[in-house]
């Protein structure tokens, strides 16, 4: 038996080409089997009043989690944001293709994490939109940036990373997607942000601002 489309991203595109796959599928062990979990997005280029991200997309929603059996290639699409207007249209058109997120087995639900591509897009937009004063926003007076770091192959822009950490005011470790933020063209830390993957707070984003009067 041969799988013509063997990769997780390739299989998702074959089943649901109208969804945008995340670039980082990850392999998990659940119920004695190996599965790929792949975040999938609904998107649009015509959302009213929105600023485009990287030139085109101005609406992006992590509405679906795709689960792909690593052995037989079967694909399950679980809707985690039923209120997303785009996925509501697709569910009406293809009712047999999607399942409710509540139907995902508990053993797989424990492995769901905040998607890196979505968090990166959110933070790139938030670098400017954290400013609430119209004049400061117009002049871009407090623009933030991702810091640069030294790594193999030379310096580059830091990317959000998964880690265990204690959030301020909490005692328990949480599994988060973390990124530091600096002022534009400066190297001092001005804030950090964390997207939470734990089931009780899944999807929440925490932003911790640091005082500007000291390093």
PDB file of C-alpha atoms in Angstrom:
ATOM      1  CA  UNK A   1       0.000   0.000   0.000  1.00  0.00           C
ATOM      2  CA  UNK A   2       1.434   3.386  -1.006  1.00  0.00           C
ATOM      3  CA  UNK A   3       0.483   6.848   0.214  1.00  0.00           C
ATOM      4  CA  UNK A   4       0.687   9.188  -2.759  1.00  0.00           C
ATOM      5  CA  UNK A   5       0.417  12.225  -0.469  1.00  0.00           C
ATOM      6  CA  UNK A   6       2.592  11.315   2.492  1.00  0.00           C
ATOM      7  CA  UNK A   7       3.260  14.610   4.255  1.00  0.00           C
ATOM      8  CA  UNK A   8       0.864  16.122   6.799  1.00  0.00           C
ATOM      9  CA  UNK A   9       0.604  19.485   5.008  1.00  0.00           C
ATOM     10  CA  UNK A  10       0.180  17.793   1.637  1.00  0.00           C
ATOM     11  CA  UNK A  11      -2.619  15.555   2.922  1.00  0.00           C
ATOM     12  CA  UNK A  12      -4.478  18.502   4.459  1.00  0.00           C
ATOM     13  CA  UNK A  13      -4.250  20.426   1.189  1.00  0.00           C
ATOM     14  CA  UNK A  14      -5.634  17.394  -0.641  1.00  0.00           C
ATOM     15  CA  UNK A  15      -8.622  17.073   1.706  1.00  0.00           C
ATOM     16  CA  UNK A  16      -9.363  20.763   2.364  1.00  0.00           C
ATOM     17  CA  UNK A  17      -7.553  23.029  -0.124  1.00  0.00           C
ATOM     18  CA  UNK A  18      -9.589  26.016   1.091  1.00  0.00           C
ATOM     19  CA  UNK A  19      -7.776  25.964   4.466  1.00  0.00           C
ATOM     20  CA  UNK A  20      -4.337  27.521   5.013  1.00  0.00           C
ATOM     21  CA  UNK A  21      -2.009  25.055   6.811  1.00  0.00           C
ATOM     22  CA  UNK A  22       0.385  26.100   9.533  1.00  0.00           C
ATOM     23  CA  UNK A  23       4.050  25.542   8.643  1.00  0.00           C
ATOM     24  CA  UNK A  24       4.786  23.495  11.763  1.00  0.00           C
ATOM     25  CA  UNK A  25       2.921  20.164  12.040  1.00  0.00           C
ATOM     26  CA  UNK A  26       4.003  18.221  15.115  1.00  0.00           C
ATOM     27  CA  UNK A  27       3.982  14.523  15.923  1.00  0.00           C
ATOM     28  CA  UNK A  28       2.297  13.241  19.102  1.00  0.00           C
ATOM     29  CA  UNK A  29       1.786   9.848  20.747  1.00  0.00           C
ATOM     30  CA  UNK A  30      -1.801   9.170  21.861  1.00  0.00           C
ATOM     31  CA  UNK A  31      -3.771   5.994  22.464  1.00  0.00           C
ATOM     32  CA  UNK A  32      -0.761   3.919  21.396  1.00  0.00           C
ATOM     33  CA  UNK A  33      -0.608   5.518  17.928  1.00  0.00           C
ATOM     34  CA  UNK A  34       1.314   8.349  16.312  1.00  0.00           C
ATOM     35  CA  UNK A  35      -0.595  11.346  14.963  1.00  0.00           C
ATOM     36  CA  UNK A  36       0.333  14.580  13.255  1.00  0.00           C
ATOM     37  CA  UNK A  37      -1.494  17.634  14.596  1.00  0.00           C
ATOM     38  CA  UNK A  38      -1.635  20.532  12.174  1.00  0.00           C
ATOM     39  CA  UNK A  39      -3.271  23.905  12.763  1.00  0.00           C
ATOM     40  CA  UNK A  40      -5.362  25.153   9.855  1.00  0.00           C
ATOM     41  CA  UNK A  41      -6.581  28.676   9.197  1.00  0.00           C
ATOM     42  CA  UNK A  42      -9.463  30.320   7.448  1.00  0.00           C
ATOM     43  CA  UNK A  43      -8.357  33.527   5.764  1.00  0.00           C
ATOM     44  CA  UNK A  44      -9.559  36.395   3.621  1.00  0.00           C
ATOM     45  CA  UNK A  45      -8.124  39.329   1.710  1.00  0.00           C
ATOM     46  CA  UNK A  46     -11.312  41.400   1.892  1.00  0.00           C
ATOM     47  CA  UNK A  47     -12.113  41.939   5.576  1.00  0.00           C
ATOM     48  CA  UNK A  48     -13.448  45.537   5.926  1.00  0.00           C
ATOM     49  CA  UNK A  49     -11.308  48.066   7.751  1.00  0.00           C
ATOM     50  CA  UNK A  50      -8.414  45.680   8.472  1.00  0.00           C
ATOM     51  CA  UNK A  51      -4.728  46.251   7.770  1.00  0.00           C
ATOM     52  CA  UNK A  52      -3.191  43.580   5.502  1.00  0.00           C
ATOM     53  CA  UNK A  53      -0.592  41.267   7.014  1.00  0.00           C
ATOM     54  CA  UNK A  54       2.439  40.910   4.760  1.00  0.00           C
ATOM     55  CA  UNK A  55       0.690  42.598   1.874  1.00  0.00           C
ATOM     56  CA  UNK A  56      -2.472  40.540   1.391  1.00  0.00           C
ATOM     57  CA  UNK A  57      -4.146  38.622   4.212  1.00  0.00           C
ATOM     58  CA  UNK A  58      -6.198  40.808   6.525  1.00  0.00           C
ATOM     59  CA  UNK A  59      -8.263  38.100   8.231  1.00  0.00           C
ATOM     60  CA  UNK A  60      -6.775  34.972   9.800  1.00  0.00           C
ATOM     61  CA  UNK A  61      -8.494  32.572  12.187  1.00  0.00           C
ATOM     62  CA  UNK A  62      -7.227  29.300  13.649  1.00  0.00           C
ATOM     63  CA  UNK A  63     -10.638  27.694  13.220  1.00  0.00           C
ATOM     64  CA  UNK A  64      -9.534  24.088  12.644  1.00  0.00           C
ATOM     65  CA  UNK A  65      -7.163  21.509  14.122  1.00  0.00           C
ATOM     66  CA  UNK A  66      -6.297  18.718  11.689  1.00  0.00           C
ATOM     67  CA  UNK A  67      -5.362  15.305  13.098  1.00  0.00           C
ATOM     68  CA  UNK A  68      -3.608  12.942  10.682  1.00  0.00           C
ATOM     69  CA  UNK A  69      -2.919   9.317  11.522  1.00  0.00           C
ATOM     70  CA  UNK A  70       0.801   8.853  10.823  1.00  0.00           C
ATOM     71  CA  UNK A  71       0.291   5.213   9.783  1.00  0.00           C
ATOM     72  CA  UNK A  72      -2.795   5.095   7.577  1.00  0.00           C
ATOM     73  CA  UNK A  73      -3.029   8.805   6.661  1.00  0.00           C
ATOM     74  CA  UNK A  74      -6.646   9.285   7.724  1.00  0.00           C
ATOM     75  CA  UNK A  75      -7.506  12.948   8.350  1.00  0.00           C
ATOM     76  CA  UNK A  76      -9.863  14.359  10.975  1.00  0.00           C
ATOM     77  CA  UNK A  77     -10.792  18.061  10.913  1.00  0.00           C
ATOM     78  CA  UNK A  78     -11.951  19.473  14.264  1.00  0.00           C
ATOM     79  CA  UNK A  79     -13.543  22.921  14.443  1.00  0.00           C
ATOM     80  CA  UNK A  80     -12.272  24.895  17.440  1.00  0.00           C
ATOM     81  CA  UNK A  81     -13.878  28.232  16.545  1.00  0.00           C
ATOM     82  CA  UNK A  82     -17.468  27.526  15.421  1.00  0.00           C
ATOM     83  CA  UNK A  83     -18.279  31.256  15.411  1.00  0.00           C
ATOM     84  CA  UNK A  84     -15.764  31.981  12.653  1.00  0.00           C
ATOM     85  CA  UNK A  85     -17.951  33.131   9.728  1.00  0.00           C
ATOM     86  CA  UNK A  86     -15.704  31.557   7.086  1.00  0.00           C
ATOM     87  CA  UNK A  87     -15.685  28.073   8.617  1.00  0.00           C
ATOM     88  CA  UNK A  88     -19.470  28.290   9.082  1.00  0.00           C
ATOM     89  CA  UNK A  89     -19.814  28.632   5.299  1.00  0.00           C
ATOM     90  CA  UNK A  90     -17.468  25.696   4.656  1.00  0.00           C
ATOM     91  CA  UNK A  91     -19.303  23.516   7.200  1.00  0.00           C
ATOM     92  CA  UNK A  92     -22.594  24.284   5.488  1.00  0.00           C
ATOM     93  CA  UNK A  93     -21.091  23.366   2.113  1.00  0.00           C
ATOM     94  CA  UNK A  94     -19.279  20.217   3.339  1.00  0.00           C
ATOM     95  CA  UNK A  95     -21.115  19.023   6.483  1.00  0.00           C
ATOM     96  CA  UNK A  96     -19.491  15.575   6.482  1.00  0.00           C
ATOM     97  CA  UNK A  97     -15.933  16.926   6.422  1.00  0.00           C
ATOM     98  CA  UNK A  98     -15.800  18.634   9.847  1.00  0.00           C
ATOM     99  CA  UNK A  99     -16.297  17.562  13.449  1.00  0.00           C
ATOM    100  CA  UNK A 100     -16.842  19.666  16.560  1.00  0.00           C
ATOM    101  CA  UNK A 101     -13.752  20.345  18.630  1.00  0.00           C
ATOM    102  CA  UNK A 102     -15.482  18.699  21.604  1.00  0.00           C
ATOM    103  CA  UNK A 103     -15.320  15.390  19.703  1.00  0.00           C
ATOM    104  CA  UNK A 104     -11.514  15.313  19.709  1.00  0.00           C
ATOM    105  CA  UNK A 105     -10.309  12.437  21.935  1.00  0.00           C
ATOM    106  CA  UNK A 106      -9.000  13.566  25.318  1.00  0.00           C
ATOM    107  CA  UNK A 107      -5.617  11.959  24.653  1.00  0.00           C
ATOM    108  CA  UNK A 108      -5.186  14.214  21.585  1.00  0.00           C
ATOM    109  CA  UNK A 109      -6.690  17.291  23.229  1.00  0.00           C
ATOM    110  CA  UNK A 110      -3.874  17.225  25.785  1.00  0.00           C
ATOM    111  CA  UNK A 111      -1.381  17.873  22.956  1.00  0.00           C
ATOM    112  CA  UNK A 112      -3.134  20.898  21.404  1.00  0.00           C
ATOM    113  CA  UNK A 113      -0.895  23.967  21.482  1.00  0.00           C
ATOM    114  CA  UNK A 114      -1.041  27.637  20.526  1.00  0.00           C
ATOM    115  CA  UNK A 115      -0.004  27.809  16.840  1.00  0.00           C
ATOM    116  CA  UNK A 116       3.268  29.579  16.104  1.00  0.00           C
ATOM    117  CA  UNK A 117       2.261  31.138  12.759  1.00  0.00           C
ATOM    118  CA  UNK A 118      -0.857  32.743  14.266  1.00  0.00           C
ATOM    119  CA  UNK A 119       1.000  34.040  17.327  1.00  0.00           C
ATOM    120  CA  UNK A 120       3.765  35.468  15.129  1.00  0.00           C
ATOM    121  CA  UNK A 121       1.203  37.296  12.975  1.00  0.00           C
ATOM    122  CA  UNK A 122      -0.610  38.613  16.053  1.00  0.00           C
ATOM    123  CA  UNK A 123       2.577  39.923  17.647  1.00  0.00           C
ATOM    124  CA  UNK A 124       3.822  41.502  14.431  1.00  0.00           C
ATOM    125  CA  UNK A 125       0.595  43.496  14.242  1.00  0.00           C
ATOM    126  CA  UNK A 126       0.592  44.220  17.976  1.00  0.00           C
ATOM    127  CA  UNK A 127       4.036  45.851  17.724  1.00  0.00           C
ATOM    128  CA  UNK A 128       2.226  48.965  16.460  1.00  0.00           C
ATOM    129  CA  UNK A 129      -1.316  48.405  17.696  1.00  0.00           C
ATOM    130  CA  UNK A 130      -0.364  48.284  21.370  1.00  0.00           C
ATOM    131  CA  UNK A 131      -0.319  52.091  21.102  1.00  0.00           C
ATOM    132  CA  UNK A 132      -3.712  53.473  22.127  1.00  0.00           C
ATOM    133  CA  UNK A 133      -2.936  57.184  21.801  1.00  0.00           C
ATOM    134  CA  UNK A 134      -3.894  58.285  18.245  1.00  0.00           C
ATOM    135  CA  UNK A 135      -1.058  60.810  17.960  1.00  0.00           C
ATOM    136  CA  UNK A 136       1.566  58.321  19.141  1.00  0.00           C
ATOM    137  CA  UNK A 137       0.194  55.714  16.747  1.00  0.00           C
ATOM    138  CA  UNK A 138       0.209  58.137  13.812  1.00  0.00           C
ATOM    139  CA  UNK A 139       3.838  59.115  14.494  1.00  0.00           C
ATOM    140  CA  UNK A 140       4.849  55.507  15.345  1.00  0.00           C
ATOM    141  CA  UNK A 141       6.461  56.853  18.521  1.00  0.00           C
ATOM    142  CA  UNK A 142       6.484  53.577  20.449  1.00  0.00           C
ATOM    143  CA  UNK A 143       6.939  50.937  17.756  1.00  0.00           C
ATOM    144  CA  UNK A 144       8.106  47.555  19.059  1.00  0.00           C
ATOM    145  CA  UNK A 145      10.175  44.890  17.333  1.00  0.00           C
ATOM    146  CA  UNK A 146      11.294  41.288  17.659  1.00  0.00           C
ATOM    147  CA  UNK A 147      14.875  41.304  19.026  1.00  0.00           C
ATOM    148  CA  UNK A 148      17.841  39.969  17.083  1.00  0.00           C
ATOM    149  CA  UNK A 149      19.766  37.004  18.434  1.00  0.00           C
ATOM    150  CA  UNK A 150      22.979  35.166  17.685  1.00  0.00           C
ATOM    151  CA  UNK A 151      22.450  31.675  16.279  1.00  0.00           C
ATOM    152  CA  UNK A 152      23.936  29.176  13.878  1.00  0.00           C
ATOM    153  CA  UNK A 153      24.348  30.787  10.473  1.00  0.00           C
ATOM    154  CA  UNK A 154      24.650  34.314  11.860  1.00  0.00           C
ATOM    155  CA  UNK A 155      22.411  36.806  13.688  1.00  0.00           C
ATOM    156  CA  UNK A 156      18.705  36.884  12.919  1.00  0.00           C
ATOM    157  CA  UNK A 157      15.336  37.909  14.237  1.00  0.00           C
ATOM    158  CA  UNK A 158      14.162  35.970  17.296  1.00  0.00           C
ATOM    159  CA  UNK A 159      11.170  33.688  16.730  1.00  0.00           C
ATOM    160  CA  UNK A 160       8.492  32.751  19.268  1.00  0.00           C
ATOM    161  CA  UNK A 161       9.521  29.620  21.173  1.00  0.00           C
ATOM    162  CA  UNK A 162       7.618  27.039  23.200  1.00  0.00           C
ATOM    163  CA  UNK A 163       8.629  26.784  26.845  1.00  0.00           C
ATOM    164  CA  UNK A 164       7.459  26.067  30.371  1.00  0.00           C
ATOM    165  CA  UNK A 165       7.235  29.146  32.585  1.00  0.00           C
ATOM    166  CA  UNK A 166       5.463  30.595  35.588  1.00  0.00           C
ATOM    167  CA  UNK A 167       3.360  33.593  34.667  1.00  0.00           C
ATOM    168  CA  UNK A 168       3.392  36.580  37.060  1.00  0.00           C
ATOM    169  CA  UNK A 169       1.236  35.893  40.110  1.00  0.00           C
ATOM    170  CA  UNK A 170       0.998  32.145  39.453  1.00  0.00           C
ATOM    171  CA  UNK A 171       2.755  29.176  41.061  1.00  0.00           C
ATOM    172  CA  UNK A 172       2.150  26.499  38.430  1.00  0.00           C
ATOM    173  CA  UNK A 173       4.204  25.995  35.300  1.00  0.00           C
ATOM    174  CA  UNK A 174       2.350  26.709  32.057  1.00  0.00           C
ATOM    175  CA  UNK A 175       3.180  25.607  28.528  1.00  0.00           C
ATOM    176  CA  UNK A 176       3.397  28.816  26.519  1.00  0.00           C
ATOM    177  CA  UNK A 177       4.609  30.258  23.253  1.00  0.00           C
ATOM    178  CA  UNK A 178       6.934  33.064  24.286  1.00  0.00           C
ATOM    179  CA  UNK A 179       8.521  36.038  22.531  1.00  0.00           C
ATOM    180  CA  UNK A 180      10.468  39.028  23.921  1.00  0.00           C
ATOM    181  CA  UNK A 181       9.858  42.503  22.470  1.00  0.00           C
ATOM    182  CA  UNK A 182      12.167  45.505  22.209  1.00  0.00           C
ATOM    183  CA  UNK A 183      11.723  49.112  21.063  1.00  0.00           C
ATOM    184  CA  UNK A 184      12.350  49.555  17.348  1.00  0.00           C
ATOM    185  CA  UNK A 185      16.105  49.912  16.660  1.00  0.00           C
ATOM    186  CA  UNK A 186      16.999  49.481  20.333  1.00  0.00           C
ATOM    187  CA  UNK A 187      18.250  46.444  22.231  1.00  0.00           C
ATOM    188  CA  UNK A 188      16.628  46.824  25.654  1.00  0.00           C
ATOM    189  CA  UNK A 189      13.676  44.651  26.643  1.00  0.00           C
ATOM    190  CA  UNK A 190      10.412  46.622  26.750  1.00  0.00           C
ATOM    191  CA  UNK A 191       7.882  43.772  27.006  1.00  0.00           C
ATOM    192  CA  UNK A 192       7.269  40.082  26.480  1.00  0.00           C
ATOM    193  CA  UNK A 193       4.257  38.136  25.351  1.00  0.00           C
ATOM    194  CA  UNK A 194       3.067  34.581  25.900  1.00  0.00           C
ATOM    195  CA  UNK A 195       0.308  32.583  24.196  1.00  0.00           C
ATOM    196  CA  UNK A 196      -1.069  29.935  26.568  1.00  0.00           C
ATOM    197  CA  UNK A 197      -1.530  26.320  25.453  1.00  0.00           C
ATOM    198  CA  UNK A 198      -2.879  24.848  28.726  1.00  0.00           C
ATOM    199  CA  UNK A 199      -6.464  23.543  28.323  1.00  0.00           C
ATOM    200  CA  UNK A 200      -7.952  25.734  31.084  1.00  0.00           C
ATOM    201  CA  UNK A 201      -6.668  28.952  29.458  1.00  0.00           C
ATOM    202  CA  UNK A 202      -6.069  27.867  25.878  1.00  0.00           C
ATOM    203  CA  UNK A 203      -5.850  30.750  23.411  1.00  0.00           C
ATOM    204  CA  UNK A 204      -5.261  33.503  25.953  1.00  0.00           C
ATOM    205  CA  UNK A 205      -2.386  35.926  25.323  1.00  0.00           C
ATOM    206  CA  UNK A 206      -0.508  37.583  28.183  1.00  0.00           C
ATOM    207  CA  UNK A 207       1.549  40.748  27.606  1.00  0.00           C
ATOM    208  CA  UNK A 208       3.925  41.916  30.339  1.00  0.00           C
ATOM    209  CA  UNK A 209       5.250  45.470  29.917  1.00  0.00           C
ATOM    210  CA  UNK A 210       8.525  46.452  31.586  1.00  0.00           C
ATOM    211  CA  UNK A 211       9.220  49.901  33.052  1.00  0.00           C
ATOM    212  CA  UNK A 212      10.824  52.336  30.622  1.00  0.00           C
ATOM    213  CA  UNK A 213      12.779  54.306  33.226  1.00  0.00           C
ATOM    214  CA  UNK A 214      15.280  51.492  33.929  1.00  0.00           C
ATOM    215  CA  UNK A 215      16.886  48.581  32.096  1.00  0.00           C
TER     216      UNK A 215
END
